[in-house]
Amino acid sequence: MNRRGFTSGLLAAGAASSAWAQAGPPTLQLTGRFTQGGFILGRAPAGALIFVDDEALTAAGTGGRFFIGLDRDCGPLTRIEARQGDWRAGETVAIARGDFPSQTINGLPPTTVDPTDPALLARIRREGSLKADAYASRVASEDFAEGFDWPLAQFRVSSRWGSQRVLNGTPARPHYGIDMAAPAGTDIHAPSDAMVVLAYPDMHYEGGITFLDHGQGLITVYLHQSRLLVENGQRVTRGQVIGRVGSSGRATGPHLCWRARWRNRNFDPSTLVGSLTI
């Protein structure tokens, strides 16, 4: 896999935002990966409220860019509308159906599939609160518009995003990560500029885990690390080493589970990698 980022053309576009705004009447522009588990990247007047299916969910940043994640069960049509004062602009986007296979995994420790110990359940609840707070982060930036790379230079996809899992014979929720198999100790790179909103060395399910906020509620997450190399509140830049691949938590071998969420919507982080401009 190469590490070409997406939206590299937006580096220049951000500097030219004022010229874009003065070029004519305000417009709404949309691009992205219009599929279940994909995303929409848009541009509108700075500060415009962005409605998704008639619900105000975000606002265009100072550069006019905004991001919307499309979850696994997104319907076939999504309506995007930007509003600012008396100005309105909207577009209905067709969303392609995703292909989500089933996957069976056996041999996991029972405590990582169906825990019953009260002390362990209390730990899981505490860690769940930490994760919920990290997902609720809303850094006021447009770092997502600077481009995304793969977090590993070389890897093998061992589990696709969105697969329906059966763990030790028990049906589980869909897998909201892409598993990237690589040797233990492999460097994990920040795929884009971001703020570290949680770096935790040993969660029950996830092991060593890091949450990065790329702006406007776009959070990417890195699981099962053997070592964390960043701290809470730290600013990281694209390509910076943030940790090492491991097999901590619920894992059967060394790999990176890479996840992404926009607000309450899980989406496939691999769709971020590519080349887009707006």
PDB file of C-alpha atoms in Angstrom:
ATOM      1  CA  MET A   1       0.000   0.000   0.000  1.00  0.00           C
ATOM      2  CA  ASN A   2       1.347   3.466  -0.764  1.00  0.00           C
ATOM      3  CA  ARG A   3       0.771   6.446   1.519  1.00  0.00           C
ATOM      4  CA  ARG A   4      -0.695   8.975  -0.859  1.00  0.00           C
ATOM      5  CA  GLY A   5      -2.973  11.327   1.011  1.00  0.00           C
ATOM      6  CA  PHE A   6      -6.333  12.627  -0.040  1.00  0.00           C
ATOM      7  CA  THR A   7      -7.323  16.257  -0.606  1.00  0.00           C
ATOM      8  CA  SER A   8      -3.756  17.408  -1.178  1.00  0.00           C
ATOM      9  CA  GLY A   9      -5.146  20.130  -3.406  1.00  0.00           C
ATOM     10  CA  LEU A  10      -6.927  21.591  -0.395  1.00  0.00           C
ATOM     11  CA  LEU A  11      -3.635  22.902   0.946  1.00  0.00           C
ATOM     12  CA  ALA A  12      -3.842  25.652  -1.620  1.00  0.00           C
ATOM     13  CA  ALA A  13      -7.596  25.875  -1.390  1.00  0.00           C
ATOM     14  CA  GLY A  14      -7.479  26.809   2.295  1.00  0.00           C
ATOM     15  CA  ALA A  15      -5.255  29.808   1.551  1.00  0.00           C
ATOM     16  CA  ALA A  16      -7.582  30.845  -1.235  1.00  0.00           C
ATOM     17  CA  SER A  17     -10.811  30.603   0.756  1.00  0.00           C
ATOM     18  CA  SER A  18     -11.444  34.365   0.766  1.00  0.00           C
ATOM     19  CA  ALA A  19     -10.941  34.552  -3.001  1.00  0.00           C
ATOM     20  CA  TRP A  20     -13.341  31.625  -3.439  1.00  0.00           C
ATOM     21  CA  ALA A  21     -15.971  33.394  -1.324  1.00  0.00           C
ATOM     22  CA  GLN A  22     -15.688  36.563  -3.437  1.00  0.00           C
ATOM     23  CA  ALA A  23     -15.813  34.781  -6.796  1.00  0.00           C
ATOM     24  CA  GLY A  24     -19.622  34.882  -6.974  1.00  0.00           C
ATOM     25  CA  PRO A  25     -22.781  33.912  -5.104  1.00  0.00           C
ATOM     26  CA  PRO A  26     -22.313  31.376  -2.282  1.00  0.00           C
ATOM     27  CA  THR A  27     -22.494  27.756  -3.356  1.00  0.00           C
ATOM     28  CA  LEU A  28     -22.591  24.311  -1.801  1.00  0.00           C
ATOM     29  CA  GLN A  29     -19.964  21.865  -3.084  1.00  0.00           C
ATOM     30  CA  LEU A  30     -19.855  18.161  -2.215  1.00  0.00           C
ATOM     31  CA  THR A  31     -17.448  15.325  -2.915  1.00  0.00           C
ATOM     32  CA  GLY A  32     -16.346  12.198  -1.064  1.00  0.00           C
ATOM     33  CA  ARG A  33     -17.037   8.462  -1.001  1.00  0.00           C
ATOM     34  CA  PHE A  34     -20.798   8.177  -1.410  1.00  0.00           C
ATOM     35  CA  THR A  35     -21.215   4.659  -0.047  1.00  0.00           C
ATOM     36  CA  GLN A  36     -22.282   3.035   3.207  1.00  0.00           C
ATOM     37  CA  GLY A  37     -19.288   3.431   5.496  1.00  0.00           C
ATOM     38  CA  GLY A  38     -17.943   6.329   3.419  1.00  0.00           C
ATOM     39  CA  PHE A  39     -18.043  10.083   3.904  1.00  0.00           C
ATOM     40  CA  ILE A  40     -18.984  13.430   2.395  1.00  0.00           C
ATOM     41  CA  LEU A  41     -16.543  16.327   2.198  1.00  0.00           C
ATOM     42  CA  GLY A  42     -18.198  19.672   1.546  1.00  0.00           C
ATOM     43  CA  ARG A  43     -17.627  23.355   1.152  1.00  0.00           C
ATOM     44  CA  ALA A  44     -19.989  26.219   1.922  1.00  0.00           C
ATOM     45  CA  PRO A  45     -19.705  29.760   3.293  1.00  0.00           C
ATOM     46  CA  ALA A  46     -17.659  29.806   6.504  1.00  0.00           C
ATOM     47  CA  GLY A  47     -19.859  29.243   9.527  1.00  0.00           C
ATOM     48  CA  ALA A  48     -22.872  27.989   7.561  1.00  0.00           C
ATOM     49  CA  LEU A  49     -24.980  25.443   9.443  1.00  0.00           C
ATOM     50  CA  ILE A  50     -24.951  22.027   7.790  1.00  0.00           C
ATOM     51  CA  PHE A  51     -28.119  19.940   7.938  1.00  0.00           C
ATOM     52  CA  VAL A  52     -28.071  16.197   7.275  1.00  0.00           C
ATOM     53  CA  ASP A  53     -31.537  14.820   6.519  1.00  0.00           C
ATOM     54  CA  ASP A  54     -33.065  17.976   8.102  1.00  0.00           C
ATOM     55  CA  GLU A  55     -30.982  17.719  11.283  1.00  0.00           C
ATOM     56  CA  ALA A  56     -28.357  20.386  12.044  1.00  0.00           C
ATOM     57  CA  LEU A  57     -25.230  18.323  12.743  1.00  0.00           C
ATOM     58  CA  THR A  58     -22.229  20.540  12.043  1.00  0.00           C
ATOM     59  CA  ALA A  59     -21.056  23.850  10.563  1.00  0.00           C
ATOM     60  CA  ALA A  60     -18.581  24.854   7.887  1.00  0.00           C
ATOM     61  CA  GLY A  61     -15.218  25.850   9.362  1.00  0.00           C
ATOM     62  CA  THR A  62     -13.302  29.065   8.860  1.00  0.00           C
ATOM     63  CA  GLY A  63     -12.052  27.727   5.534  1.00  0.00           C
ATOM     64  CA  GLY A  64     -15.590  26.735   4.519  1.00  0.00           C
ATOM     65  CA  ARG A  65     -14.924  22.978   4.673  1.00  0.00           C
ATOM     66  CA  PHE A  66     -17.066  20.455   6.521  1.00  0.00           C
ATOM     67  CA  PHE A  67     -17.096  16.695   7.010  1.00  0.00           C
ATOM     68  CA  ILE A  68     -19.945  14.166   7.294  1.00  0.00           C
ATOM     69  CA  GLY A  69     -19.503  10.464   8.031  1.00  0.00           C
ATOM     70  CA  LEU A  70     -21.804   7.850   6.485  1.00  0.00           C
ATOM     71  CA  ASP A  71     -22.469   4.887   8.730  1.00  0.00           C
ATOM     72  CA  ARG A  72     -22.796   1.209   7.824  1.00  0.00           C
ATOM     73  CA  ASP A  73     -26.598   1.345   7.708  1.00  0.00           C
ATOM     74  CA  CYS A  74     -26.953   4.673   5.920  1.00  0.00           C
ATOM     75  CA  GLY A  75     -30.005   4.765   3.660  1.00  0.00           C
ATOM     76  CA  PRO A  76     -29.898   5.037  -0.157  1.00  0.00           C
ATOM     77  CA  LEU A  77     -30.384   8.830  -0.148  1.00  0.00           C
ATOM     78  CA  THR A  78     -28.967  11.554   2.101  1.00  0.00           C
ATOM     79  CA  ARG A  79     -30.003  15.197   1.946  1.00  0.00           C
ATOM     80  CA  ILE A  80     -27.269  17.773   2.653  1.00  0.00           C
ATOM     81  CA  GLU A  81     -28.284  21.401   3.125  1.00  0.00           C
ATOM     82  CA  ALA A  82     -26.256  24.474   4.085  1.00  0.00           C
ATOM     83  CA  ARG A  83     -27.939  27.499   5.656  1.00  0.00           C
ATOM     84  CA  GLN A  84     -26.645  30.933   6.546  1.00  0.00           C
ATOM     85  CA  GLY A  85     -29.066  33.781   7.165  1.00  0.00           C
ATOM     86  CA  ASP A  86     -31.516  33.850   4.268  1.00  0.00           C
ATOM     87  CA  TRP A  87     -29.225  31.776   2.055  1.00  0.00           C
ATOM     88  CA  ARG A  88     -30.007  28.093   1.474  1.00  0.00           C
ATOM     89  CA  ALA A  89     -28.429  25.455  -0.750  1.00  0.00           C
ATOM     90  CA  GLY A  90     -29.019  21.716  -0.739  1.00  0.00           C
ATOM     91  CA  GLU A  91     -28.337  18.513  -2.603  1.00  0.00           C
ATOM     92  CA  THR A  92     -29.668  14.967  -2.293  1.00  0.00           C
ATOM     93  CA  VAL A  93     -26.854  12.429  -2.577  1.00  0.00           C
ATOM     94  CA  ALA A  94     -27.323   8.800  -3.672  1.00  0.00           C
ATOM     95  CA  ILE A  95     -25.501   6.412  -1.311  1.00  0.00           C
ATOM     96  CA  ALA A  96     -24.244   3.098  -2.726  1.00  0.00           C
ATOM     97  CA  ARG A  97     -24.834  -0.094  -0.788  1.00  0.00           C
ATOM     98  CA  GLY A  98     -21.782  -1.495   1.005  1.00  0.00           C
ATOM     99  CA  ASP A  99     -20.468  -5.067   0.884  1.00  0.00           C
ATOM    100  CA  PHE A 100     -20.003  -6.374   4.421  1.00  0.00           C
ATOM    101  CA  PRO A 101     -18.929 -10.015   4.798  1.00  0.00           C
ATOM    102  CA  SER A 102     -19.366 -12.299   7.801  1.00  0.00           C
ATOM    103  CA  GLN A 103     -16.331 -13.359   9.830  1.00  0.00           C
ATOM    104  CA  THR A 104     -15.902 -16.106  12.442  1.00  0.00           C
ATOM    105  CA  ILE A 105     -13.151 -15.813  15.073  1.00  0.00           C
ATOM    106  CA  ASN A 106     -12.514 -18.579  17.597  1.00  0.00           C
ATOM    107  CA  GLY A 107      -9.982 -19.047  20.353  1.00  0.00           C
ATOM    108  CA  LEU A 108     -10.501 -15.705  22.108  1.00  0.00           C
ATOM    109  CA  PRO A 109     -10.244 -15.679  25.933  1.00  0.00           C
ATOM    110  CA  PRO A 110     -13.810 -15.956  27.322  1.00  0.00           C
ATOM    111  CA  THR A 111     -13.316 -12.819  29.463  1.00  0.00           C
ATOM    112  CA  THR A 112     -12.918 -10.773  26.267  1.00  0.00           C
ATOM    113  CA  VAL A 113     -16.165 -12.081  24.761  1.00  0.00           C
ATOM    114  CA  ASP A 114     -18.591 -12.536  27.658  1.00  0.00           C
ATOM    115  CA  PRO A 115     -17.089 -11.160  30.908  1.00  0.00           C
ATOM    116  CA  THR A 116     -18.945 -11.840  34.171  1.00  0.00           C
ATOM    117  CA  ASP A 117     -16.509 -10.863  36.950  1.00  0.00           C
ATOM    118  CA  PRO A 118     -17.912  -7.779  38.792  1.00  0.00           C
ATOM    119  CA  ALA A 119     -14.504  -6.116  39.099  1.00  0.00           C
ATOM    120  CA  LEU A 120     -13.846  -6.601  35.398  1.00  0.00           C
ATOM    121  CA  LEU A 121     -17.290  -5.271  34.481  1.00  0.00           C
ATOM    122  CA  ALA A 122     -16.604  -2.182  36.600  1.00  0.00           C
ATOM    123  CA  ARG A 123     -13.313  -1.683  34.766  1.00  0.00           C
ATOM    124  CA  ILE A 124     -15.069  -2.004  31.404  1.00  0.00           C
ATOM    125  CA  ARG A 125     -17.614   0.651  32.462  1.00  0.00           C
ATOM    126  CA  ARG A 126     -14.840   3.045  33.539  1.00  0.00           C
ATOM    127  CA  GLU A 127     -13.022   2.549  30.264  1.00  0.00           C
ATOM    128  CA  GLY A 128     -16.290   2.997  28.370  1.00  0.00           C
ATOM    129  CA  SER A 129     -16.704   6.427  29.942  1.00  0.00           C
ATOM    130  CA  LEU A 130     -13.184   7.419  28.868  1.00  0.00           C
ATOM    131  CA  LYS A 131     -13.919   6.336  25.295  1.00  0.00           C
ATOM    132  CA  ALA A 132     -17.257   8.156  25.244  1.00  0.00           C
ATOM    133  CA  ASP A 133     -15.560  11.378  26.362  1.00  0.00           C
ATOM    134  CA  ALA A 134     -12.901  10.988  23.667  1.00  0.00           C
ATOM    135  CA  TYR A 135     -15.510  10.415  20.958  1.00  0.00           C
ATOM    136  CA  ALA A 136     -17.331  13.561  22.155  1.00  0.00           C
ATOM    137  CA  SER A 137     -14.290  15.751  21.413  1.00  0.00           C
ATOM    138  CA  ARG A 138     -14.975  18.650  19.030  1.00  0.00           C
ATOM    139  CA  VAL A 139     -11.664  20.355  18.224  1.00  0.00           C
ATOM    140  CA  ALA A 140     -12.327  23.459  16.116  1.00  0.00           C
ATOM    141  CA  SER A 141     -10.065  22.651  13.179  1.00  0.00           C
ATOM    142  CA  GLU A 142     -10.174  21.491   9.579  1.00  0.00           C
ATOM    143  CA  ASP A 143      -7.229  19.103   9.872  1.00  0.00           C
ATOM    144  CA  PHE A 144      -9.234  16.522   7.907  1.00  0.00           C
ATOM    145  CA  ALA A 145      -8.854  18.753   4.845  1.00  0.00           C
ATOM    146  CA  GLU A 146      -5.050  18.455   4.864  1.00  0.00           C
ATOM    147  CA  GLY A 147      -5.051  14.847   3.677  1.00  0.00           C
ATOM    148  CA  PHE A 148      -4.911  11.279   5.043  1.00  0.00           C
ATOM    149  CA  ASP A 149      -2.331   8.519   4.638  1.00  0.00           C
ATOM    150  CA  TRP A 150      -2.373   4.887   5.705  1.00  0.00           C
ATOM    151  CA  PRO A 151      -1.177   4.651   9.327  1.00  0.00           C
ATOM    152  CA  LEU A 152       1.131   1.725   8.428  1.00  0.00           C
ATOM    153  CA  ALA A 153       3.654   1.740   5.604  1.00  0.00           C
ATOM    154  CA  GLN A 154       3.145  -1.995   4.911  1.00  0.00           C
ATOM    155  CA  PHE A 155       0.408  -4.311   6.085  1.00  0.00           C
ATOM    156  CA  ARG A 156      -2.070  -7.031   5.147  1.00  0.00           C
ATOM    157  CA  VAL A 157      -5.802  -6.477   5.644  1.00  0.00           C
ATOM    158  CA  SER A 158      -6.814  -9.321   7.978  1.00  0.00           C
ATOM    159  CA  SER A 159     -10.388  -8.139   8.591  1.00  0.00           C
ATOM    160  CA  ARG A 160     -12.460  -5.750   6.524  1.00  0.00           C
ATOM    161  CA  TRP A 161     -14.457  -2.913   8.016  1.00  0.00           C
ATOM    162  CA  GLY A 162     -18.134  -3.553   8.730  1.00  0.00           C
ATOM    163  CA  SER A 163     -17.940  -7.348   8.793  1.00  0.00           C
ATOM    164  CA  GLN A 164     -20.550  -9.166  10.857  1.00  0.00           C
ATOM    165  CA  ARG A 165     -18.585 -11.089  13.484  1.00  0.00           C
ATOM    166  CA  VAL A 166     -19.157 -14.366  15.306  1.00  0.00           C
ATOM    167  CA  LEU A 167     -16.801 -14.567  18.308  1.00  0.00           C
ATOM    168  CA  ASN A 168     -16.261 -17.976  19.910  1.00  0.00           C
ATOM    169  CA  GLY A 169     -19.558 -19.035  18.364  1.00  0.00           C
ATOM    170  CA  THR A 170     -21.485 -15.995  19.650  1.00  0.00           C
ATOM    171  CA  PRO A 171     -22.861 -13.391  17.186  1.00  0.00           C
ATOM    172  CA  ALA A 172     -21.399  -9.949  17.948  1.00  0.00           C
ATOM    173  CA  ARG A 173     -21.916  -6.416  16.705  1.00  0.00           C
ATOM    174  CA  PRO A 174     -20.367  -5.486  13.344  1.00  0.00           C
ATOM    175  CA  HIS A 175     -16.641  -4.845  13.363  1.00  0.00           C
ATOM    176  CA  TYR A 176     -16.212  -1.076  13.063  1.00  0.00           C
ATOM    177  CA  GLY A 177     -12.512  -1.221  12.272  1.00  0.00           C
ATOM    178  CA  ILE A 178     -10.173  -2.330   9.538  1.00  0.00           C
ATOM    179  CA  ASP A 179      -7.591  -4.814  10.860  1.00  0.00           C
ATOM    180  CA  MET A 180      -4.110  -4.281   9.433  1.00  0.00           C
ATOM    181  CA  ALA A 181      -1.777  -7.210  10.179  1.00  0.00           C
ATOM    182  CA  ALA A 182       1.881  -6.266  10.628  1.00  0.00           C
ATOM    183  CA  PRO A 183       4.826  -7.416  12.763  1.00  0.00           C
ATOM    184  CA  ALA A 184       4.801  -6.445  16.433  1.00  0.00           C
ATOM    185  CA  GLY A 185       6.682  -3.198  16.940  1.00  0.00           C
ATOM    186  CA  THR A 186       5.838  -1.735  13.511  1.00  0.00           C
ATOM    187  CA  ASP A 187       5.585   2.060  13.589  1.00  0.00           C
ATOM    188  CA  ILE A 188       2.088   3.548  13.560  1.00  0.00           C
ATOM    189  CA  HIS A 189       1.948   6.964  11.886  1.00  0.00           C
ATOM    190  CA  ALA A 190      -0.613   9.719  12.327  1.00  0.00           C
ATOM    191  CA  PRO A 191      -2.455   9.701   8.986  1.00  0.00           C
ATOM    192  CA  SER A 192      -3.236  13.420   9.237  1.00  0.00           C
ATOM    193  CA  ASP A 193      -2.667  16.365  11.545  1.00  0.00           C
ATOM    194  CA  ALA A 194      -4.685  16.000  14.751  1.00  0.00           C
ATOM    195  CA  MET A 195      -5.000  16.512  18.483  1.00  0.00           C
ATOM    196  CA  VAL A 196      -4.543  13.524  20.800  1.00  0.00           C
ATOM    197  CA  VAL A 197      -7.701  13.394  22.913  1.00  0.00           C
ATOM    198  CA  LEU A 198      -7.018  10.052  24.611  1.00  0.00           C
ATOM    199  CA  ALA A 199      -3.913   7.885  24.917  1.00  0.00           C
ATOM    200  CA  TYR A 200      -4.490   4.928  27.241  1.00  0.00           C
ATOM    201  CA  PRO A 201      -1.983   2.071  27.581  1.00  0.00           C
ATOM    202  CA  ASP A 202      -4.122  -0.907  28.602  1.00  0.00           C
ATOM    203  CA  MET A 203      -7.881  -1.149  28.031  1.00  0.00           C
ATOM    204  CA  HIS A 204      -9.547  -4.528  28.503  1.00  0.00           C
ATOM    205  CA  TYR A 205     -10.863  -4.912  24.965  1.00  0.00           C
ATOM    206  CA  GLU A 206      -8.647  -2.533  23.003  1.00  0.00           C
ATOM    207  CA  GLY A 207      -5.297  -2.787  24.792  1.00  0.00           C
ATOM    208  CA  GLY A 208      -3.112   0.236  24.074  1.00  0.00           C
ATOM    209  CA  ILE A 209      -5.369   2.783  22.386  1.00  0.00           C
ATOM    210  CA  THR A 210      -5.069   6.296  20.962  1.00  0.00           C
ATOM    211  CA  PHE A 211      -7.819   8.689  19.829  1.00  0.00           C
ATOM    212  CA  LEU A 212      -7.010  11.492  17.351  1.00  0.00           C
ATOM    213  CA  ASP A 213      -9.370  14.427  16.697  1.00  0.00           C
ATOM    214  CA  HIS A 214      -9.053  15.779  13.136  1.00  0.00           C
ATOM    215  CA  GLY A 215     -11.708  18.460  13.585  1.00  0.00           C
ATOM    216  CA  GLN A 216     -15.497  18.827  13.545  1.00  0.00           C
ATOM    217  CA  GLY A 217     -16.064  15.549  15.358  1.00  0.00           C
ATOM    218  CA  LEU A 218     -13.953  13.365  13.047  1.00  0.00           C
ATOM    219  CA  ILE A 219     -12.116  10.947  15.360  1.00  0.00           C
ATOM    220  CA  THR A 220      -9.745   8.161  14.299  1.00  0.00           C
ATOM    221  CA  VAL A 221      -8.736   5.419  16.738  1.00  0.00           C
ATOM    222  CA  TYR A 222      -5.743   3.026  16.946  1.00  0.00           C
ATOM    223  CA  LEU A 223      -6.140  -0.220  18.939  1.00  0.00           C
ATOM    224  CA  HIS A 224      -3.997  -3.101  20.306  1.00  0.00           C
ATOM    225  CA  GLN A 225      -0.763  -1.106  20.490  1.00  0.00           C
ATOM    226  CA  SER A 226       2.275  -2.519  22.251  1.00  0.00           C
ATOM    227  CA  ARG A 227       3.547   0.985  23.025  1.00  0.00           C
ATOM    228  CA  LEU A 228       2.084   4.496  22.977  1.00  0.00           C
ATOM    229  CA  LEU A 229       4.354   7.357  21.929  1.00  0.00           C
ATOM    230  CA  VAL A 230       1.990  10.314  22.421  1.00  0.00           C
ATOM    231  CA  GLU A 231       0.108  11.863  25.352  1.00  0.00           C
ATOM    232  CA  ASN A 232      -3.317  13.374  25.980  1.00  0.00           C
ATOM    233  CA  GLY A 233      -3.550  16.924  24.644  1.00  0.00           C
ATOM    234  CA  GLN A 234      -0.537  16.570  22.347  1.00  0.00           C
ATOM    235  CA  ARG A 235      -0.638  18.019  18.851  1.00  0.00           C
ATOM    236  CA  VAL A 236       0.584  15.551  16.184  1.00  0.00           C
ATOM    237  CA  THR A 237       1.447  16.074  12.546  1.00  0.00           C
ATOM    238  CA  ARG A 238       0.848  13.896   9.523  1.00  0.00           C
ATOM    239  CA  GLY A 239       3.420  11.091   9.368  1.00  0.00           C
ATOM    240  CA  GLN A 240       4.494  11.385  13.017  1.00  0.00           C
ATOM    241  CA  VAL A 241       5.021   8.053  14.795  1.00  0.00           C
ATOM    242  CA  ILE A 242       2.336   7.763  17.485  1.00  0.00           C
ATOM    243  CA  GLY A 243       2.804   4.163  18.632  1.00  0.00           C
ATOM    244  CA  ARG A 244       3.785   0.595  17.818  1.00  0.00           C
ATOM    245  CA  VAL A 245       1.757  -2.368  16.544  1.00  0.00           C
ATOM    246  CA  GLY A 246       0.968  -5.012  19.146  1.00  0.00           C
ATOM    247  CA  SER A 247      -1.567  -7.631  20.201  1.00  0.00           C
ATOM    248  CA  SER A 248      -2.826  -6.175  23.474  1.00  0.00           C
ATOM    249  CA  GLY A 249      -6.485  -6.419  24.467  1.00  0.00           C
ATOM    250  CA  ARG A 250      -8.833  -8.704  22.510  1.00  0.00           C
ATOM    251  CA  ALA A 251      -6.505  -9.836  19.749  1.00  0.00           C
ATOM    252  CA  THR A 252      -5.213 -13.156  18.422  1.00  0.00           C
ATOM    253  CA  GLY A 253      -2.033 -11.736  16.877  1.00  0.00           C
ATOM    254  CA  PRO A 254      -0.172  -8.493  16.171  1.00  0.00           C
ATOM    255  CA  HIS A 255      -2.179  -6.018  14.137  1.00  0.00           C
ATOM    256  CA  LEU A 256      -3.546  -2.489  14.132  1.00  0.00           C
ATOM    257  CA  CYS A 257      -7.301  -2.079  14.295  1.00  0.00           C
ATOM    258  CA  TRP A 258      -7.978   1.335  12.714  1.00  0.00           C
ATOM    259  CA  ARG A 259     -11.352   2.920  13.403  1.00  0.00           C
ATOM    260  CA  ALA A 260     -13.126   6.169  12.582  1.00  0.00           C
ATOM    261  CA  ARG A 261     -16.219   7.908  13.887  1.00  0.00           C
ATOM    262  CA  TRP A 262     -17.905  11.167  12.999  1.00  0.00           C
ATOM    263  CA  ARG A 263     -20.080  12.238  15.915  1.00  0.00           C
ATOM    264  CA  ASN A 264     -22.184   9.092  16.513  1.00  0.00           C
ATOM    265  CA  ARG A 265     -21.554   7.523  13.105  1.00  0.00           C
ATOM    266  CA  ASN A 266     -18.960   4.792  12.621  1.00  0.00           C
ATOM    267  CA  PHE A 267     -17.415   4.793   9.152  1.00  0.00           C
ATOM    268  CA  ASP A 268     -14.565   3.086   7.309  1.00  0.00           C
ATOM    269  CA  PRO A 269     -11.277   5.012   7.809  1.00  0.00           C
ATOM    270  CA  SER A 270      -9.752   3.411   4.707  1.00  0.00           C
ATOM    271  CA  THR A 271     -12.156   5.469   2.570  1.00  0.00           C
ATOM    272  CA  LEU A 272     -10.238   8.578   3.681  1.00  0.00           C
ATOM    273  CA  VAL A 273      -7.101   7.460   1.845  1.00  0.00           C
ATOM    274  CA  GLY A 274      -6.868   8.623  -1.747  1.00  0.00           C
ATOM    275  CA  SER A 275      -6.887  11.933  -3.585  1.00  0.00           C
ATOM    276  CA  LEU A 276      -9.755  14.408  -3.464  1.00  0.00           C
ATOM    277  CA  THR A 277     -10.068  18.166  -3.892  1.00  0.00           C
ATOM    278  CA  ILE A 278     -12.897  20.584  -3.323  1.00  0.00           C
TER     279      ILE A 278
END
